[in-house]
Coordinates of C-alpha atoms and ligand atoms in Angstrom, one line a residue:
M1 CA 184.1 0.3 -99.9
L2 CA 182.5 3.1 -101.9
Y3 CA 183.8 4.7 -105.1
S4 CA 184.2 8.4 -105.7
V5 CA 183.5 9.1 -109.4
R6 CA 184.3 12.6 -110.7
M7 CA 184.1 14.2 -114.1
R8 CA 185.1 17.5 -115.5
A9 CA 185.0 18.6 -119.1
A10 CA 186.2 21.6 -121.0
E11 CA 186.4 23.0 -124.5
G12 CA 189.5 24.6 -126.1
G13 CA 191.9 22.5 -124.0
S14 CA 191.9 21.5 -120.3
H15 CA 190.7 23.7 -117.5
E16 CA 194.4 24.2 -116.6
Q17 CA 195.2 25.4 -120.1
G18 CA 192.3 27.9 -119.9
G19 CA 189.7 25.9 -121.7
K20 CA 186.0 26.8 -121.2
H21 CA 184.3 24.7 -118.5
I22 CA 181.5 22.6 -120.0
S23 CA 180.3 20.2 -117.4
G24 CA 181.2 18.5 -114.1
A25 CA 179.7 15.8 -112.0
E26 CA 180.5 13.8 -108.8
K27 CA 179.1 10.7 -107.3
L28 CA 179.9 8.3 -104.4
I29 CA 178.6 4.8 -105.3
Q30 CA 178.9 1.1 -105.0
R31 CA 181.3 -0.9 -107.2
D32 CA 178.5 -2.5 -109.3
S33 CA 177.3 1.0 -110.5
L34 CA 180.7 2.1 -111.7
T35 CA 180.5 1.2 -115.4
E36 CA 177.0 2.7 -115.8
T37 CA 177.9 5.9 -113.9
A38 CA 181.1 6.5 -115.8
T39 CA 179.3 6.0 -119.1
N40 CA 176.6 8.4 -118.2
M41 CA 179.1 11.0 -117.2
L42 CA 181.0 10.7 -120.5
V43 CA 177.7 11.0 -122.5
R44 CA 176.8 14.0 -120.5
A45 CA 180.2 15.7 -121.1
L46 CA 179.9 14.9 -124.8
E47 CA 176.3 16.1 -125.3
H48 CA 176.2 19.3 -123.2
S49 CA 174.3 22.5 -124.0
R50 CA 177.4 24.6 -123.1
G51 CA 179.5 23.3 -126.0
S52 CA 181.5 20.5 -127.4
A53 CA 184.1 19.1 -124.9
D54 CA 187.5 18.3 -126.2
F55 CA 189.0 17.6 -122.7
I56 CA 187.3 15.2 -120.3
N57 CA 188.8 14.1 -117.0
L58 CA 187.2 11.1 -115.3
T59 CA 188.5 10.0 -112.0
V60 CA 187.6 6.9 -110.0
E61 CA 188.8 6.4 -106.4
A62 CA 188.0 3.9 -103.7
V63 CA 186.8 5.5 -100.5
S64 CA 186.8 3.6 -97.2
L65 CA 183.4 3.4 -95.5
H66 CA 185.1 4.4 -92.2
S67 CA 185.9 7.8 -93.5
V68 CA 182.3 8.5 -94.6
Q69 CA 180.3 11.2 -92.7
R70 CA 176.5 11.4 -92.8
T71 CA 174.1 14.4 -92.9
K72 CA 170.5 15.0 -93.4
C73 CA 169.0 16.1 -96.8
L74 CA 167.8 19.7 -96.8
P75 CA 164.0 20.1 -97.3
I76 CA 163.0 21.9 -100.5
R77 CA 160.8 25.0 -100.9
S78 CA 160.0 26.6 -104.3
V79 CA 159.3 30.3 -104.7
Y80 CA 157.8 31.3 -108.0
T81 CA 159.5 34.4 -109.4
E82 CA 158.5 36.3 -112.5
N83 CA 161.9 37.3 -113.7
P84 CA 165.6 37.3 -112.7
D85 CA 165.4 40.8 -110.9
E86 CA 162.5 39.6 -108.7
G87 CA 164.4 36.3 -108.1
R88 CA 167.6 38.0 -107.1
K89 CA 165.7 40.4 -104.8
R90 CA 164.0 37.4 -103.1
A91 CA 167.2 35.5 -102.9
C92 CA 168.9 38.5 -101.3
E93 CA 166.2 38.7 -98.6
T94 CA 166.6 34.9 -97.9
L95 CA 170.4 35.3 -97.5
I96 CA 169.9 38.2 -95.1
A97 CA 167.3 36.3 -93.1
S98 CA 169.9 33.5 -92.7
G99 CA 172.5 35.8 -91.1
V100 CA 174.4 37.1 -94.2
S101 CA 174.9 40.8 -93.8
P102 CA 173.1 43.0 -96.4
E103 CA 176.5 44.2 -97.8
A104 CA 177.8 40.6 -98.2
A105 CA 174.5 39.4 -99.7
K106 CA 174.7 42.2 -102.3
A107 CA 178.4 41.6 -102.9
G108 CA 177.8 37.8 -103.3
I109 CA 175.1 38.3 -105.9
G110 CA 177.5 40.8 -107.6
C111 CA 180.2 38.1 -107.6
L112 CA 178.0 35.9 -109.8
T113 CA 176.5 38.6 -112.0
D114 CA 179.9 40.1 -112.7
L115 CA 181.7 36.9 -113.7
P116 CA 183.2 37.2 -117.2
V117 CA 183.2 33.4 -117.6
S118 CA 181.9 30.6 -115.4
L119 CA 184.3 28.9 -113.0
R120 CA 184.1 25.2 -112.4
G121 CA 183.9 25.7 -108.7
A122 CA 182.5 28.0 -106.0
M123 CA 183.7 31.2 -104.5
L124 CA 184.0 31.5 -100.7
V125 CA 182.8 34.9 -99.5
D126 CA 182.9 36.4 -96.0
A127 CA 179.3 36.5 -94.7
Q128 CA 179.9 39.8 -92.9
T129 CA 182.2 41.8 -95.3
G130 CA 181.4 40.2 -98.6
K131 CA 185.1 39.8 -99.4
R132 CA 186.3 36.8 -101.4
L133 CA 188.2 34.4 -99.2
D134 CA 189.5 31.5 -101.3
P135 CA 192.7 31.8 -103.3
L136 CA 191.4 29.8 -106.2
L137 CA 190.4 32.7 -108.4
L138 CA 189.7 31.2 -111.7
R139 CA 189.0 27.7 -110.5
G140 CA 186.9 28.0 -107.3
V141 CA 186.3 25.3 -104.7
R142 CA 184.9 22.1 -106.3
V143 CA 182.7 20.2 -103.8
S144 CA 183.2 16.5 -104.3
R145 CA 182.8 13.1 -102.8
M146 CA 179.1 13.3 -101.9
D147 CA 176.0 11.5 -102.8
V148 CA 172.7 10.3 -101.4
E149 CA 172.7 7.1 -99.3
N150 CA 169.7 5.6 -101.2
E151 CA 169.2 6.8 -104.8
A152 CA 165.9 5.1 -105.3
A153 CA 164.4 6.5 -102.1
Y154 CA 165.8 10.0 -103.0
K155 CA 164.2 10.0 -106.5
K156 CA 160.9 8.9 -105.0
W157 CA 161.0 11.6 -102.4
L158 CA 161.7 14.2 -105.0
Q159 CA 159.1 12.9 -107.4
Q160 CA 156.4 13.0 -104.7
Q161 CA 157.1 16.8 -104.6
G162 CA 157.0 17.2 -108.4
Y163 CA 160.8 17.5 -108.8
C164 CA 162.0 15.4 -111.6
N165 CA 165.1 17.0 -113.2
I166 CA 168.7 16.2 -112.7
H167 CA 169.7 19.8 -111.9
I168 CA 167.5 19.7 -108.7
R169 CA 168.6 16.2 -107.9
E170 CA 172.3 17.1 -107.9
A171 CA 172.0 20.6 -106.4
V172 CA 170.1 19.4 -103.3
V173 CA 172.9 16.8 -102.6
L174 CA 175.6 19.4 -103.1
A175 CA 173.8 22.0 -100.9
S176 CA 173.2 19.4 -98.2
K177 CA 176.9 18.7 -98.0
V178 CA 177.9 22.4 -98.2
M179 CA 175.5 23.3 -95.3
A180 CA 177.0 20.5 -93.2
A181 CA 180.4 22.3 -93.2
S182 CA 181.3 24.1 -90.0
G183 CA 181.4 27.8 -90.5
M184 CA 179.0 27.8 -93.5
V185 CA 176.2 30.4 -93.3
A186 CA 174.5 30.1 -96.7
E187 CA 174.9 29.2 -100.3
L188 CA 173.7 31.0 -103.5
C189 CA 173.7 29.3 -106.9
W190 CA 172.4 29.6 -110.4
S191 CA 173.2 27.3 -113.3
D192 CA 175.7 27.9 -116.1
D193 CA 173.5 25.9 -118.4
P194 CA 171.9 28.4 -120.8
E195 CA 168.4 26.9 -120.7
Y196 CA 168.2 26.5 -116.9
T197 CA 167.0 29.7 -115.2
A198 CA 166.1 28.4 -111.7
G199 CA 168.5 28.8 -108.8
Y200 CA 168.5 28.5 -105.1
V201 CA 169.7 29.7 -101.7
A202 CA 170.6 27.1 -99.1
T203 CA 170.6 28.0 -95.5
S204 CA 171.0 25.7 -92.4
G205 CA 167.8 23.6 -92.6
Q206 CA 166.3 24.8 -95.9
Y207 CA 166.9 24.7 -99.7
T208 CA 164.9 27.5 -101.3
R209 CA 164.5 27.5 -105.1
F210 CA 163.6 30.6 -107.1
T211 CA 162.1 29.7 -110.5
Q212 CA 163.8 32.6 -112.3
L213 CA 167.2 33.7 -111.0
K214 CA 169.0 34.1 -114.4
P215 CA 168.0 35.3 -117.8
A216 CA 167.4 32.4 -120.3
G217 CA 170.3 32.0 -122.7
S218 CA 173.0 33.1 -120.3
E219 CA 176.0 30.8 -119.9
I220 CA 177.2 32.6 -116.7
G221 CA 176.4 30.7 -113.6
G222 CA 178.1 29.8 -110.4
R223 CA 178.1 29.3 -106.7
V224 CA 178.9 31.5 -103.7
F225 CA 179.5 30.0 -100.2
F226 CA 179.0 32.6 -97.4
V227 CA 181.3 31.8 -94.6
K228 CA 181.4 33.0 -90.9
A229 CA 184.3 35.3 -90.0
G230 CA 187.1 33.5 -88.4
T231 CA 186.5 30.2 -90.1
D232 CA 189.7 28.2 -91.0
I233 CA 189.5 28.4 -94.8
N234 CA 192.0 25.5 -95.5
S235 CA 190.0 23.1 -93.3
L236 CA 186.8 24.2 -94.9
I237 CA 188.2 23.6 -98.4
T238 CA 189.5 20.2 -97.4
F239 CA 186.1 19.2 -96.0
L240 CA 184.2 20.4 -99.1
E241 CA 186.6 18.8 -101.6
N242 CA 187.8 15.7 -99.9
T243 CA 185.6 14.5 -97.0
P244 CA 183.1 11.8 -98.2
V245 CA 179.6 12.6 -97.2
L246 CA 176.4 10.6 -97.7
I247 CA 173.1 12.4 -97.6
E248 CA 170.2 10.8 -95.6
V249 CA 166.9 11.1 -97.3
P250 CA 163.8 11.7 -95.1
V251 CA 161.6 8.5 -94.8
K252 CA 157.9 9.3 -94.7
E253 CA 155.9 7.6 -91.9
G254 CA 153.5 5.0 -93.0
H255 CA 155.1 4.3 -96.4
Ligands
WAQ301 N1 181.4 22.4 -106.5 C1 181.5 23.7 -106.5 N2 180.9 24.5 -107.5 C2 180.2 23.8 -108.4 C3 180.1 22.4 -108.5 C4 180.7 21.7 -107.4 N3 180.7 20.4 -107.4 N4 179.3 22.1 -109.5 C5 179.0 23.2 -110.2 N5 179.6 24.3 -109.5 C6 179.5 25.7 -109.8 C7 180.3 26.1 -111.1 O1 180.8 27.4 -110.9 C8 179.3 26.0 -112.2 O2 179.6 26.9 -113.2 C9 178.0 26.5 -111.4 O3 178.1 26.0 -110.1 C10 176.7 25.9 -112.0 O4 176.8 24.5 -112.1 O5 166.4 23.7 -107.6 O6 172.7 23.0 -112.4 O7 175.9 22.2 -112.5 O8 166.0 23.9 -109.7 O9 175.2 24.2 -114.0 C11 170.3 25.0 -109.4 C12 168.9 25.0 -109.3 C13 170.9 24.2 -110.5 C14 168.3 23.7 -109.2 C15 172.4 24.4 -110.5 O10 174.5 24.1 -111.6 C16 166.8 23.8 -108.8 C17 173.2 23.8 -111.6 P1 175.6 23.7 -112.6
MG302 MG1 177.5 20.4 -114.0
MG303 MG1 176.1 20.3 -111.7
MG304 MG1 176.2 23.4 -115.6

């Protein structure tokens, strides 16, 4: 048995009541890590740079091992960009190289830059036309029930590449699950945390970070999932939200 632990926090009432999204997190862990994980998530909700949470939802659910799928962790590449304009230009090129149409890449970047407030989930966008596909306008699709298979090996693998922060650690897990979904072409993301300016494009087989993708101080962030035309949107949302997925970390030869 594994346990799905999910947290979402808002300020000014719950998300459903229109409160501002402050923080969210999701993990898939063994029973003996439950107390520590839940405590860490609470602390994180209460001490977040986006504001002071007055609503916190913490959900714990047992997940049968039989229902768990496995997929490989995406390799990471970092592209140094001087400012958000350069970052977005490079991100746009990466999206187009992965099969997103130029119109859809532009529209997807526009979806994030034009957001009036951050959603707690992601927008599904047609990779050809650039049109929004999901019906969850103010909520978005929240990817959940995923984690790395071996946390210690994962941290070591990241550290060896110089990646030590929790944003990267969580984003690579999320992107690896997202790219395992059938019909997924690419993902674009930048953080809603005001101090965190890096973002990424995930494509099948690669996680590409851009060091500047958002102006420092901005609280508007989000995610866009670019989806192949003809994909069954309901099955895709079910997979992203509900199917438990463990990410396999590469093991280096000779270590
Ligand atoms: N499912 C779907 N969308 C999500 C999820 C999720 N589980 N978690 C966050 N989002 C969306 C939501 O709209 C947030 O407002 C937005 O993404 C940003 O979330 O390589 O930290 O947790 O240096 O602030 C990327 C770069 C960091 C990491 C992303 O996102 C790197 C980050 P945050
Ligand atoms: Mg978060
Ligand atoms: Mg996060
Ligand atoms: Mg955030």
